[in-house]
Amino acid sequence: MMTRSSLSIILFFLLFSASNAEHNARTERISGSAGDVLEDNPVGRLKVYVYDLPSKYNKKLLQKDPRCLTHMFAAEIFMHRFLLSSPVRTRNPDEADWFYAPIYPTCDLTPTGLPLPFKSPRMMRSAIQLISSNWPYWNRTEGADHFFVVPHDFGACFHYQEEKAIKRGILPLLQRATLVQTFGQRNHVCLDQGSITIPPFAPPQKMQAHLIPPEIPRSIFVYFRGLFYDVNNDPEGGYYARGARAAVWENFKNNPLFDISTDHPTTYYEDMQRSIFCLCPLGWAPWSPRLVEAVVFGCIPVIIADDIVLPFADAIPWEEIGVFVAEKDVPELDTILTSIPTEVILRKQRLLANPSMKRAMLFPQPAQPGDAFHQILNGLARKLPHDGSVYLREGEKVLNWTAGPVSDLKPW
Amino acid sequence: MKLSALHQSYLNRRNNNSFRSPLDSSVDASGKSLLAVFWLILHCLCCLISLLLGFRFSRLVFFFLISTPSNNNLFSSPPFRPDLPPPRSNSTATATEVKSSSSRVVVGRHGILIRPWPHPDPVEVMKAHRIIERVQKEQKAVFGSSSGAKRTVIAVTPTYVRTFQKLHLTGVMHSLMLVPYDVVWIVVEAGGVSNETASIIAKSGVRTIHVGFDQRMPNTWDDRAKLEVLMRLQALRVVKEEKLDGVVMFADDSNMHSMEFFDEIQNVKWFGALSVGILAHSGNAEEMVMMSMDKRRKVEEAEGEEERSSSLPVQGPACNATTDKLIGWHVFNTLPYAGKSAVYIDDVAAVLPQKLEWCGFVLNSRMLWDDAESKPEWVKEFGLLNENDGVESPLSLLNDPSMVEPLGSCGRQVLLWWLRVEARADSKFPPGWIIDPPLEITVAAKRTPWPDVPPEPPTKKKDQMPLSQGDNVVVIPKQQQQQQRSSKVRKPKRRSKRNKHEAKPTDTTTQVSSSTKHHQERN
C-alpha cells in the first residue's frame, strides 16, 4: 500500500513537472490520496443548523472577557461567527445534517489569560439539557449528529492536567457527539474515534505582517523558542513535556546548529522564515501553535510528541511534510535531521510552499475558501451520510445523565 | 525546596483530594493517614541524610534500588544528574494509578534522556552545512533572478602597471568573484603583458584572458581615454574571434560595481545603457567647495535639447517619464570644471569623464560575431569598423542609436560609479607590493602626508602643544629612531603631565615627539 501510494505520488509529480515546469519549481501539489481534499468546497455537501442558545452561553462570556478572541482557543468563537453567515447554515432543522450548539466553554480566563476549565462541564451539561428539552433533535440521536467545538487542552475532558483529565474522561453526555478539538493523541481517553482535530488558533494578520521576502536565504538549521523547564509547575523537569523539551535543551544547548532558547525575541516570525527546521515538541499537551506557525512560514516542523494526531490528519499527509521524531530519540536529533536526504528536504519545502496548506491552517476573518473553517466542514461532510444506527428508537436511552463527578451535576 | 518524586506524587494526590468533593476523600482518608505519616517520617530522614551528605540522597537511593538495566548507557553518571530511569517498570504511584488502558504513552514523571557526549559532532555539522547550502541554492534558483536565464558576463578591463593598479584591479576582481554567473574577464594591458598584472589576476578564480597592447599609456587623461578605447576594441575583437557568448560589460579598473548591476544587465537584449554615477574627485578640498557653488549658479545656464547637462553627477539614458522610452542622454555637466580639470594624470584637480563613458553600456556579445543571423539591422558590422574614424563611445557600433535599451528602471537606478584616482607620476611602489629585500633605511618622500613614525596614542592633555610649530621635515636617522622607540616603551599609561616631563631628557626626542603630535593633530 505504501509503495503504491508513493508510486502514484511520483507519477503525479512527473506529470505535473512535464506540463508546468516553472510553477512546479516553486510549490508542489499535495498529490496522491489525501491532498486534493484540501480544496474541496463543502457548500452543498452538508447543512448545519445552529441552535439559538441564550447569550449567557456565548455572547455574555465574550463581553465579560474580550481576551477570548485572541488566545489560542479562540477557534470556538470564530467558528460560531463563521457558521452564522455561512451558506451551509440552514434555518430549517429538519433538513439539517449536523447540529451545532454555540457554547464557549473555554472563555473563562484567569487574570493572566489562562482558561479555567472547572465550570465548563457544568456549562456544557446545562446547555445540553436546554437543547434536549427545547428541541427534539438531541433526543432523536442522543447527540450523534451534533458537533461541539472544544478546543481546550484535553478537549472534552475539561481539565488542563493530563492525569486529572484522563481520570475524568470525555464528558459522558458528549460521548456520542462529534467533537472538534485541538487535542489529538492516539489511544487516549480524551480523543474520541470520530473527532475532528483542528489547529490551534494563531492570529493570521499578525503572521502576515511579519512576512519577509522568500529569497532571503534560510541560514538557521534548527529553530525553537519556548520553555524547556516549566519552573513554576515542574521545577525538576521530567513531568513537563515528558522530559522531551528538557532533553532537547541538555543535549543541544552547545550545538551551534540549534538556535534554541527561552527568549521572546521580537523577530520570532522572521527568524522562523530563516530556518530550515522548526521544533514543535509537546508541552503539557501534545499540540502547539508552533505547528501552524511553521507551516505558514515554510519551516519544516519537527514533531516530537509520541502518538500525536495532527490537525486534519485525514486531509493533510503530515508524514510527507514534517519530520516525526520519537521522544526517546531526542538525544539523536542532530543525527536524524542531518541524515535526511536533501531531495526529501527540498520536497518537504515545496509541499509547505503550497498556499492551500497554509490556508488550511489558518482561521482568517472573514473566512476564505480553503481555510480551517472549510476544512472542518469538509471533515463533517466526509462523515455523512449518518449511519442508520445513529437514530435511536422511541424511548431508547444510551447516555447516562448522572455519570461523572458529583460536582459536575450542579446546575450552572 | 526540591521534593523527591514520591513525595511530590504524594502531594499531588493530596491536592487531588482537595479539589474533589469531600465525599470521595472521606472514604479513603483513614487508610491514607498512616501512609501519610510514614512518608513524612521517611522524607524527614532523607532530608537529614541529604544535609549531611550534600546531595539528594533520597533520589540516589531510589535510583540504585529500582534501576532498570536496559537504558543505563544513556544516562550520565549519577553525581551530575541522577535522573530517574523511565517509569515503565518503576512507575510512580501516580503513573500506575492513571495509566490508560490502551495508551502506549505513559503519564507521569519521565527521565530526561541525555546522551553520553552532548556536544556537536563535526561530521554532523558538516552535513548540516551542506544541507543549508543546498537549500539556499534552491531558494536562489526559485526566487532569485526573475527571468531565470543566466548569461555569462564578459568583463573588459583596460589596465597598465602603475602604483594604484593593484588597488583598482583587486576591487574589480573581488566584484567579479562575487558575481553569481559565469564570468570571462578580458584584461587588456597597455605596454604588453606583464608579470605584475598576471599575478594579480591569477588569484581571481574566474576565467581570464590577458591581452597585451603594444603602446604605452600616455600621461594625459585625454590621450589615456583614447588609448583605452583602442584597447577595448581589441578586447571586442577577441570576443568576436573566440565567439564568446554572453553580455559584454566594460569594467574599468577604478570603477565600482554593485551586485545588482550584474543582475540588471542579464536583461539586455542587444544593446543597453545604464546610469553611471560620476565621481569627479579632486584632491583639493577647497576647490570642491567652490565647484559646488559654481554649479548652483550655472545650472540654469547649461541647457540643451538632446543632450541635457544635469546638475546630478550621473551620466546615462534619459527617458520619457510616462512612456519610459529613450529620448536622450544625461551628460555630466563639465562647465563648472572648465579650465580647472586635470590634464595630466597626477594633477590635483577634478578628473572629468568623457561625454559618454564606455562603462555605462552593455552589449550582447552576439552583436560582434561575424554571422549576421539574428543581428538586427541597426547594428553595424563590427568586423568592418575602422577605429581611425574616431570611435568615442560604443554608440559608434550602432547605425541607429535610438534602439538602445535603457536599463535599471530606465536609468533611474545608479548601479555603478565612475572614478579616476591615480598616484603621482614619479611615485614609487614596490613591484607586486612585496617589500623585498627588507628596508634598511627609511627615507621619507616629500609631501607624504603620513609620518614615518607612527603617532603616539592620544593621552589627556591639560595644555595642548601650540600648533604653530611650522612645517617640519621629519628625517629620523637610525639611532634616534631606536631612542624614540625605547622612550615610547617607557611612556605608556601615564598622565600627560608626567609625559611631558619624561619627554624632556633629550632635545631631539622632544622635537620629534612634538612634531609627531603636530602631525597627529593635523590628521
PDB file of C-alpha atoms in Angstrom, chain A residues 133-351:
ATOM      1  CA  SER A 133     -35.788  19.879  26.354  1.00  0.00           C
ATOM      2  CA  ASN A 134     -36.494  22.571  23.783  1.00  0.00           C
ATOM      3  CA  TRP A 135     -35.790  20.704  20.553  1.00  0.00           C
ATOM      4  CA  PRO A 136     -36.417  17.084  19.694  1.00  0.00           C
ATOM      5  CA  TYR A 137     -33.248  16.611  17.711  1.00  0.00           C
ATOM      6  CA  TRP A 138     -30.960  15.764  20.603  1.00  0.00           C
ATOM      7  CA  ASN A 139     -33.166  13.011  21.900  1.00  0.00           C
ATOM      8  CA  ARG A 140     -33.583  11.615  18.410  1.00  0.00           C
ATOM      9  CA  THR A 141     -29.963  10.581  18.267  1.00  0.00           C
ATOM     10  CA  GLU A 142     -28.687  11.442  21.740  1.00  0.00           C
ATOM     11  CA  GLY A 143     -26.302  13.865  20.142  1.00  0.00           C
ATOM     12  CA  ALA A 144     -24.794  11.659  17.469  1.00  0.00           C
ATOM     13  CA  ASP A 145     -25.461  14.209  14.732  1.00  0.00           C
ATOM     14  CA  HIS A 146     -24.395  17.151  16.860  1.00  0.00           C
ATOM     15  CA  PHE A 147     -20.957  18.629  16.938  1.00  0.00           C
ATOM     16  CA  PHE A 148     -19.254  20.820  19.504  1.00  0.00           C
ATOM     17  CA  VAL A 149     -16.085  22.838  19.360  1.00  0.00           C
ATOM     18  CA  VAL A 150     -13.961  22.068  22.414  1.00  0.00           C
ATOM     19  CA  PRO A 151     -10.520  23.487  21.683  1.00  0.00           C
ATOM     20  CA  HIS A 152      -9.148  23.314  25.192  1.00  0.00           C
ATOM     21  CA  ASP A 153      -6.028  21.437  26.289  1.00  0.00           C
ATOM     22  CA  PHE A 154      -7.505  17.983  26.570  1.00  0.00           C
ATOM     23  CA  GLY A 155     -10.663  18.508  24.625  1.00  0.00           C
ATOM     24  CA  ALA A 156     -13.854  17.461  26.256  1.00  0.00           C
ATOM     25  CA  CYS A 157     -12.100  16.054  29.305  1.00  0.00           C
ATOM     26  CA  PHE A 158     -12.156  19.634  30.528  1.00  0.00           C
ATOM     27  CA  HIS A 159      -9.004  19.749  32.559  1.00  0.00           C
ATOM     28  CA  TYR A 160      -5.537  21.132  31.957  1.00  0.00           C
ATOM     29  CA  GLN A 161      -3.705  18.494  33.938  1.00  0.00           C
ATOM     30  CA  GLU A 162      -3.381  15.316  31.989  1.00  0.00           C
ATOM     31  CA  GLU A 163      -3.835  12.844  34.818  1.00  0.00           C
ATOM     32  CA  LYS A 164      -6.979  14.512  36.028  1.00  0.00           C
ATOM     33  CA  ALA A 165      -8.263  14.883  32.509  1.00  0.00           C
ATOM     34  CA  ILE A 166      -7.761  11.172  31.907  1.00  0.00           C
ATOM     35  CA  LYS A 167      -9.470  10.372  35.128  1.00  0.00           C
ATOM     36  CA  ARG A 168     -12.475  12.424  34.170  1.00  0.00           C
ATOM     37  CA  GLY A 169     -12.632  11.202  30.644  1.00  0.00           C
ATOM     38  CA  ILE A 170     -14.781  12.772  27.991  1.00  0.00           C
ATOM     39  CA  LEU A 171     -17.946  14.288  29.402  1.00  0.00           C
ATOM     40  CA  PRO A 172     -20.454  11.449  29.373  1.00  0.00           C
ATOM     41  CA  LEU A 173     -23.096  13.497  27.629  1.00  0.00           C
ATOM     42  CA  LEU A 174     -20.766  14.158  24.729  1.00  0.00           C
ATOM     43  CA  GLN A 175     -19.823  10.612  24.075  1.00  0.00           C
ATOM     44  CA  ARG A 176     -21.963  10.247  21.018  1.00  0.00           C
ATOM     45  CA  ALA A 177     -21.420  13.713  19.632  1.00  0.00           C
ATOM     46  CA  THR A 178     -18.644  14.671  17.239  1.00  0.00           C
ATOM     47  CA  LEU A 179     -16.005  16.748  18.928  1.00  0.00           C
ATOM     48  CA  VAL A 180     -13.984  19.338  17.092  1.00  0.00           C
ATOM     49  CA  GLN A 181     -10.892  19.766  19.231  1.00  0.00           C
ATOM     50  CA  THR A 182      -7.253  20.749  19.108  1.00  0.00           C
ATOM     51  CA  PHE A 183      -6.077  17.880  21.224  1.00  0.00           C
ATOM     52  CA  GLY A 184      -5.196  14.711  19.437  1.00  0.00           C
ATOM     53  CA  GLN A 185      -3.327  11.713  20.722  1.00  0.00           C
ATOM     54  CA  ARG A 186      -3.796   8.155  19.655  1.00  0.00           C
ATOM     55  CA  ASN A 187      -5.229   5.710  22.164  1.00  0.00           C
ATOM     56  CA  HIS A 188      -6.033   8.459  24.564  1.00  0.00           C
ATOM     57  CA  VAL A 189      -9.162   8.685  26.589  1.00  0.00           C
ATOM     58  CA  CYS A 190      -9.761  12.271  25.597  1.00  0.00           C
ATOM     59  CA  LEU A 191      -9.753  11.625  21.870  1.00  0.00           C
ATOM     60  CA  ASP A 192     -12.889  10.037  20.581  1.00  0.00           C
ATOM     61  CA  GLN A 193     -12.651   7.993  17.432  1.00  0.00           C
ATOM     62  CA  GLY A 194     -14.786  10.244  15.328  1.00  0.00           C
ATOM     63  CA  SER A 195     -13.319  13.552  16.467  1.00  0.00           C
ATOM     64  CA  ILE A 196     -12.007  16.147  14.106  1.00  0.00           C
ATOM     65  CA  THR A 197      -8.651  17.613  15.082  1.00  0.00           C
ATOM     66  CA  ILE A 198      -8.141  21.243  14.263  1.00  0.00           C
ATOM     67  CA  PRO A 199      -5.112  23.500  14.521  1.00  0.00           C
ATOM     68  CA  PRO A 200      -4.937  25.931  17.459  1.00  0.00           C
ATOM     69  CA  PHE A 201      -5.864  29.482  16.701  1.00  0.00           C
ATOM     70  CA  ALA A 202      -2.998  31.671  15.540  1.00  0.00           C
ATOM     71  CA  PRO A 203      -3.695  35.296  14.560  1.00  0.00           C
ATOM     72  CA  PRO A 204      -3.415  35.441  10.766  1.00  0.00           C
ATOM     73  CA  GLN A 205      -2.948  39.190  10.459  1.00  0.00           C
ATOM     74  CA  LYS A 206      -0.070  39.183  12.885  1.00  0.00           C
ATOM     75  CA  MET A 207       1.653  36.474  10.911  1.00  0.00           C
ATOM     76  CA  GLN A 208       1.032  38.168   7.567  1.00  0.00           C
ATOM     77  CA  ALA A 209       2.520  41.355   8.954  1.00  0.00           C
ATOM     78  CA  HIS A 210       5.844  39.666   9.580  1.00  0.00           C
ATOM     79  CA  LEU A 211       6.458  38.068   6.204  1.00  0.00           C
ATOM     80  CA  ILE A 212       9.899  38.540   4.678  1.00  0.00           C
ATOM     81  CA  PRO A 213      10.843  38.135   1.002  1.00  0.00           C
ATOM     82  CA  PRO A 214      11.256  34.463   0.114  1.00  0.00           C
ATOM     83  CA  GLU A 215      14.664  34.918  -1.469  1.00  0.00           C
ATOM     84  CA  ILE A 216      16.283  35.656   1.880  1.00  0.00           C
ATOM     85  CA  PRO A 217      18.408  32.549   2.388  1.00  0.00           C
ATOM     86  CA  ARG A 218      17.490  30.133   5.131  1.00  0.00           C
ATOM     87  CA  SER A 219      20.555  30.086   7.326  1.00  0.00           C
ATOM     88  CA  ILE A 220      19.344  28.685  10.641  1.00  0.00           C
ATOM     89  CA  PHE A 221      19.336  24.914  10.736  1.00  0.00           C
ATOM     90  CA  VAL A 222      17.047  24.220  13.704  1.00  0.00           C
ATOM     91  CA  TYR A 223      14.994  26.868  15.494  1.00  0.00           C
ATOM     92  CA  PHE A 224      12.998  26.803  18.693  1.00  0.00           C
ATOM     93  CA  ARG A 225      11.819  29.395  21.167  1.00  0.00           C
ATOM     94  CA  GLY A 226       9.962  28.391  24.281  1.00  0.00           C
ATOM     95  CA  LEU A 227      10.232  26.817  27.672  1.00  0.00           C
ATOM     96  CA  PHE A 228      12.347  23.762  28.326  1.00  0.00           C
ATOM     97  CA  TYR A 229      11.586  23.538  32.019  1.00  0.00           C
ATOM     98  CA  ASP A 230       8.322  24.762  33.473  1.00  0.00           C
ATOM     99  CA  VAL A 231       9.823  26.067  36.693  1.00  0.00           C
ATOM    100  CA  ASN A 232       6.531  27.086  38.197  1.00  0.00           C
ATOM    101  CA  ASN A 233       4.806  23.762  37.940  1.00  0.00           C
ATOM    102  CA  ASP A 234       7.585  21.247  37.448  1.00  0.00           C
ATOM    103  CA  PRO A 235      10.904  22.619  38.656  1.00  0.00           C
ATOM    104  CA  GLU A 236      12.902  19.446  38.329  1.00  0.00           C
ATOM    105  CA  GLY A 237      11.780  18.541  34.896  1.00  0.00           C
ATOM    106  CA  GLY A 238      10.534  15.176  33.817  1.00  0.00           C
ATOM    107  CA  TYR A 239       6.853  15.970  34.035  1.00  0.00           C
ATOM    108  CA  TYR A 240       6.667  18.835  31.623  1.00  0.00           C
ATOM    109  CA  ALA A 241       6.680  17.558  28.067  1.00  0.00           C
ATOM    110  CA  ARG A 242       7.509  14.118  29.406  1.00  0.00           C
ATOM    111  CA  GLY A 243      11.078  15.291  29.703  1.00  0.00           C
ATOM    112  CA  ALA A 244      11.434  15.758  25.958  1.00  0.00           C
ATOM    113  CA  ARG A 245      11.970  19.523  25.954  1.00  0.00           C
ATOM    114  CA  ALA A 246      14.492  19.257  28.762  1.00  0.00           C
ATOM    115  CA  ALA A 247      16.270  16.566  26.783  1.00  0.00           C
ATOM    116  CA  VAL A 248      16.444  18.870  23.761  1.00  0.00           C
ATOM    117  CA  TRP A 249      17.990  21.581  25.878  1.00  0.00           C
ATOM    118  CA  GLU A 250      20.505  19.371  27.670  1.00  0.00           C
ATOM    119  CA  ASN A 251      21.659  17.650  24.526  1.00  0.00           C
ATOM    120  CA  PHE A 252      21.811  20.587  22.144  1.00  0.00           C
ATOM    121  CA  LYS A 253      22.408  23.742  24.118  1.00  0.00           C
ATOM    122  CA  ASN A 254      26.043  23.690  22.988  1.00  0.00           C
ATOM    123  CA  ASN A 255      25.308  22.865  19.399  1.00  0.00           C
ATOM    124  CA  PRO A 256      25.679  25.816  17.014  1.00  0.00           C
ATOM    125  CA  LEU A 257      23.250  24.291  14.552  1.00  0.00           C
ATOM    126  CA  PHE A 258      20.446  24.526  17.098  1.00  0.00           C
ATOM    127  CA  ASP A 259      19.177  28.035  17.677  1.00  0.00           C
ATOM    128  CA  ILE A 260      17.173  27.243  20.794  1.00  0.00           C
ATOM    129  CA  SER A 261      16.460  29.423  23.807  1.00  0.00           C
ATOM    130  CA  THR A 262      13.732  30.686  26.078  1.00  0.00           C
ATOM    131  CA  ASP A 263      13.970  34.244  24.804  1.00  0.00           C
ATOM    132  CA  HIS A 264      10.983  36.115  23.470  1.00  0.00           C
ATOM    133  CA  PRO A 265      12.518  37.921  20.511  1.00  0.00           C
ATOM    134  CA  THR A 266      10.540  40.440  18.525  1.00  0.00           C
ATOM    135  CA  THR A 267      11.829  38.800  15.377  1.00  0.00           C
ATOM    136  CA  TYR A 268      10.322  35.426  16.196  1.00  0.00           C
ATOM    137  CA  TYR A 269       8.298  35.142  12.998  1.00  0.00           C
ATOM    138  CA  GLU A 270      11.098  36.460  10.842  1.00  0.00           C
ATOM    139  CA  ASP A 271      13.558  34.014  12.363  1.00  0.00           C
ATOM    140  CA  MET A 272      11.227  31.153  11.615  1.00  0.00           C
ATOM    141  CA  GLN A 273      11.291  32.156   7.991  1.00  0.00           C
ATOM    142  CA  ARG A 274      15.061  31.991   8.049  1.00  0.00           C
ATOM    143  CA  SER A 275      15.138  28.465   9.432  1.00  0.00           C
ATOM    144  CA  ILE A 276      15.030  25.115   7.765  1.00  0.00           C
ATOM    145  CA  PHE A 277      13.652  23.077  10.666  1.00  0.00           C
ATOM    146  CA  CYS A 278      11.393  24.297  13.472  1.00  0.00           C
ATOM    147  CA  LEU A 279      10.981  22.125  16.523  1.00  0.00           C
ATOM    148  CA  CYS A 280       7.393  21.501  17.633  1.00  0.00           C
ATOM    149  CA  PRO A 281       7.776  19.471  20.797  1.00  0.00           C
ATOM    150  CA  LEU A 282       4.886  18.706  23.107  1.00  0.00           C
ATOM    151  CA  GLY A 283       4.315  20.807  26.207  1.00  0.00           C
ATOM    152  CA  TRP A 284       1.743  19.970  28.827  1.00  0.00           C
ATOM    153  CA  ALA A 285      -0.427  18.903  25.889  1.00  0.00           C
ATOM    154  CA  PRO A 286       0.913  17.412  22.663  1.00  0.00           C
ATOM    155  CA  TRP A 287      -0.273  20.136  20.272  1.00  0.00           C
ATOM    156  CA  SER A 288       1.143  23.636  19.963  1.00  0.00           C
ATOM    157  CA  PRO A 289       0.633  26.746  17.792  1.00  0.00           C
ATOM    158  CA  ARG A 290       4.190  26.279  16.575  1.00  0.00           C
ATOM    159  CA  LEU A 291       2.929  23.788  14.067  1.00  0.00           C
ATOM    160  CA  VAL A 292       0.706  26.400  12.485  1.00  0.00           C
ATOM    161  CA  GLU A 293       3.469  28.958  12.520  1.00  0.00           C
ATOM    162  CA  ALA A 294       5.961  26.546  10.992  1.00  0.00           C
ATOM    163  CA  VAL A 295       3.592  25.656   8.168  1.00  0.00           C
ATOM    164  CA  VAL A 296       2.753  29.267   7.414  1.00  0.00           C
ATOM    165  CA  PHE A 297       6.394  30.298   7.357  1.00  0.00           C
ATOM    166  CA  GLY A 298       7.662  27.368   5.336  1.00  0.00           C
ATOM    167  CA  CYS A 299       9.830  25.896   8.074  1.00  0.00           C
ATOM    168  CA  ILE A 300       9.763  22.100   8.202  1.00  0.00           C
ATOM    169  CA  PRO A 301       8.071  21.106  11.501  1.00  0.00           C
ATOM    170  CA  VAL A 302       9.947  18.563  13.599  1.00  0.00           C
ATOM    171  CA  ILE A 303       7.205  16.981  15.686  1.00  0.00           C
ATOM    172  CA  ILE A 304       8.371  15.484  18.946  1.00  0.00           C
ATOM    173  CA  ALA A 305       5.210  14.061  20.513  1.00  0.00           C
ATOM    174  CA  ASP A 306       4.549  10.378  20.653  1.00  0.00           C
ATOM    175  CA  ASP A 307       1.266   9.228  19.167  1.00  0.00           C
ATOM    176  CA  ILE A 308       0.080  12.700  18.362  1.00  0.00           C
ATOM    177  CA  VAL A 309      -2.819  13.163  15.986  1.00  0.00           C
ATOM    178  CA  LEU A 310      -2.205  16.255  13.893  1.00  0.00           C
ATOM    179  CA  PRO A 311      -4.893  18.586  12.553  1.00  0.00           C
ATOM    180  CA  PHE A 312      -6.956  17.382   9.610  1.00  0.00           C
ATOM    181  CA  ALA A 313      -4.923  14.214   9.581  1.00  0.00           C
ATOM    182  CA  ASP A 314      -7.205  12.657   7.008  1.00  0.00           C
ATOM    183  CA  ALA A 315      -6.714  15.545   4.611  1.00  0.00           C
ATOM    184  CA  ILE A 316      -3.083  16.545   5.086  1.00  0.00           C
ATOM    185  CA  PRO A 317      -0.292  13.987   4.634  1.00  0.00           C
ATOM    186  CA  TRP A 318       1.775  15.090   7.603  1.00  0.00           C
ATOM    187  CA  GLU A 319       4.426  12.387   7.210  1.00  0.00           C
ATOM    188  CA  GLU A 320       5.419  13.892   3.887  1.00  0.00           C
ATOM    189  CA  ILE A 321       5.519  17.431   5.187  1.00  0.00           C
ATOM    190  CA  GLY A 322       7.002  17.146   8.648  1.00  0.00           C
ATOM    191  CA  VAL A 323       9.602  15.065  10.407  1.00  0.00           C
ATOM    192  CA  PHE A 324       8.434  12.856  13.249  1.00  0.00           C
ATOM    193  CA  VAL A 325      10.905  12.086  15.999  1.00  0.00           C
ATOM    194  CA  ALA A 326      10.072   9.745  18.859  1.00  0.00           C
ATOM    195  CA  GLU A 327      10.622  11.190  22.299  1.00  0.00           C
ATOM    196  CA  LYS A 328      13.161   8.541  23.128  1.00  0.00           C
ATOM    197  CA  ASP A 329      15.172   9.505  20.030  1.00  0.00           C
ATOM    198  CA  VAL A 330      15.615  13.116  21.064  1.00  0.00           C
ATOM    199  CA  PRO A 331      19.301  12.698  22.023  1.00  0.00           C
ATOM    200  CA  GLU A 332      19.981  11.688  18.432  1.00  0.00           C
ATOM    201  CA  LEU A 333      18.013  14.555  16.934  1.00  0.00           C
ATOM    202  CA  ASP A 334      21.001  16.062  15.137  1.00  0.00           C
ATOM    203  CA  THR A 335      21.893  12.735  13.549  1.00  0.00           C
ATOM    204  CA  ILE A 336      18.314  12.210  12.485  1.00  0.00           C
ATOM    205  CA  LEU A 337      17.964  15.629  10.919  1.00  0.00           C
ATOM    206  CA  THR A 338      21.283  15.635   9.099  1.00  0.00           C
ATOM    207  CA  SER A 339      20.718  12.188   7.692  1.00  0.00           C
ATOM    208  CA  ILE A 340      17.551  13.213   5.856  1.00  0.00           C
ATOM    209  CA  PRO A 341      18.441  13.272   2.153  1.00  0.00           C
ATOM    210  CA  THR A 342      18.485  16.747   0.619  1.00  0.00           C
ATOM    211  CA  GLU A 343      15.915  15.794  -2.005  1.00  0.00           C
ATOM    212  CA  VAL A 344      13.468  14.884   0.717  1.00  0.00           C
ATOM    213  CA  ILE A 345      14.071  18.191   2.477  1.00  0.00           C
ATOM    214  CA  LEU A 346      13.555  20.129  -0.733  1.00  0.00           C
ATOM    215  CA  ARG A 347      10.374  18.239  -1.446  1.00  0.00           C
ATOM    216  CA  LYS A 348       9.028  18.992   2.011  1.00  0.00           C
ATOM    217  CA  GLN A 349       9.764  22.651   1.478  1.00  0.00           C
ATOM    218  CA  ARG A 350       7.934  22.588  -1.828  1.00  0.00           C
ATOM    219  CA  LEU A 351       4.928  20.975  -0.206  1.00  0.00           C
TER     220      LEU A 351
END
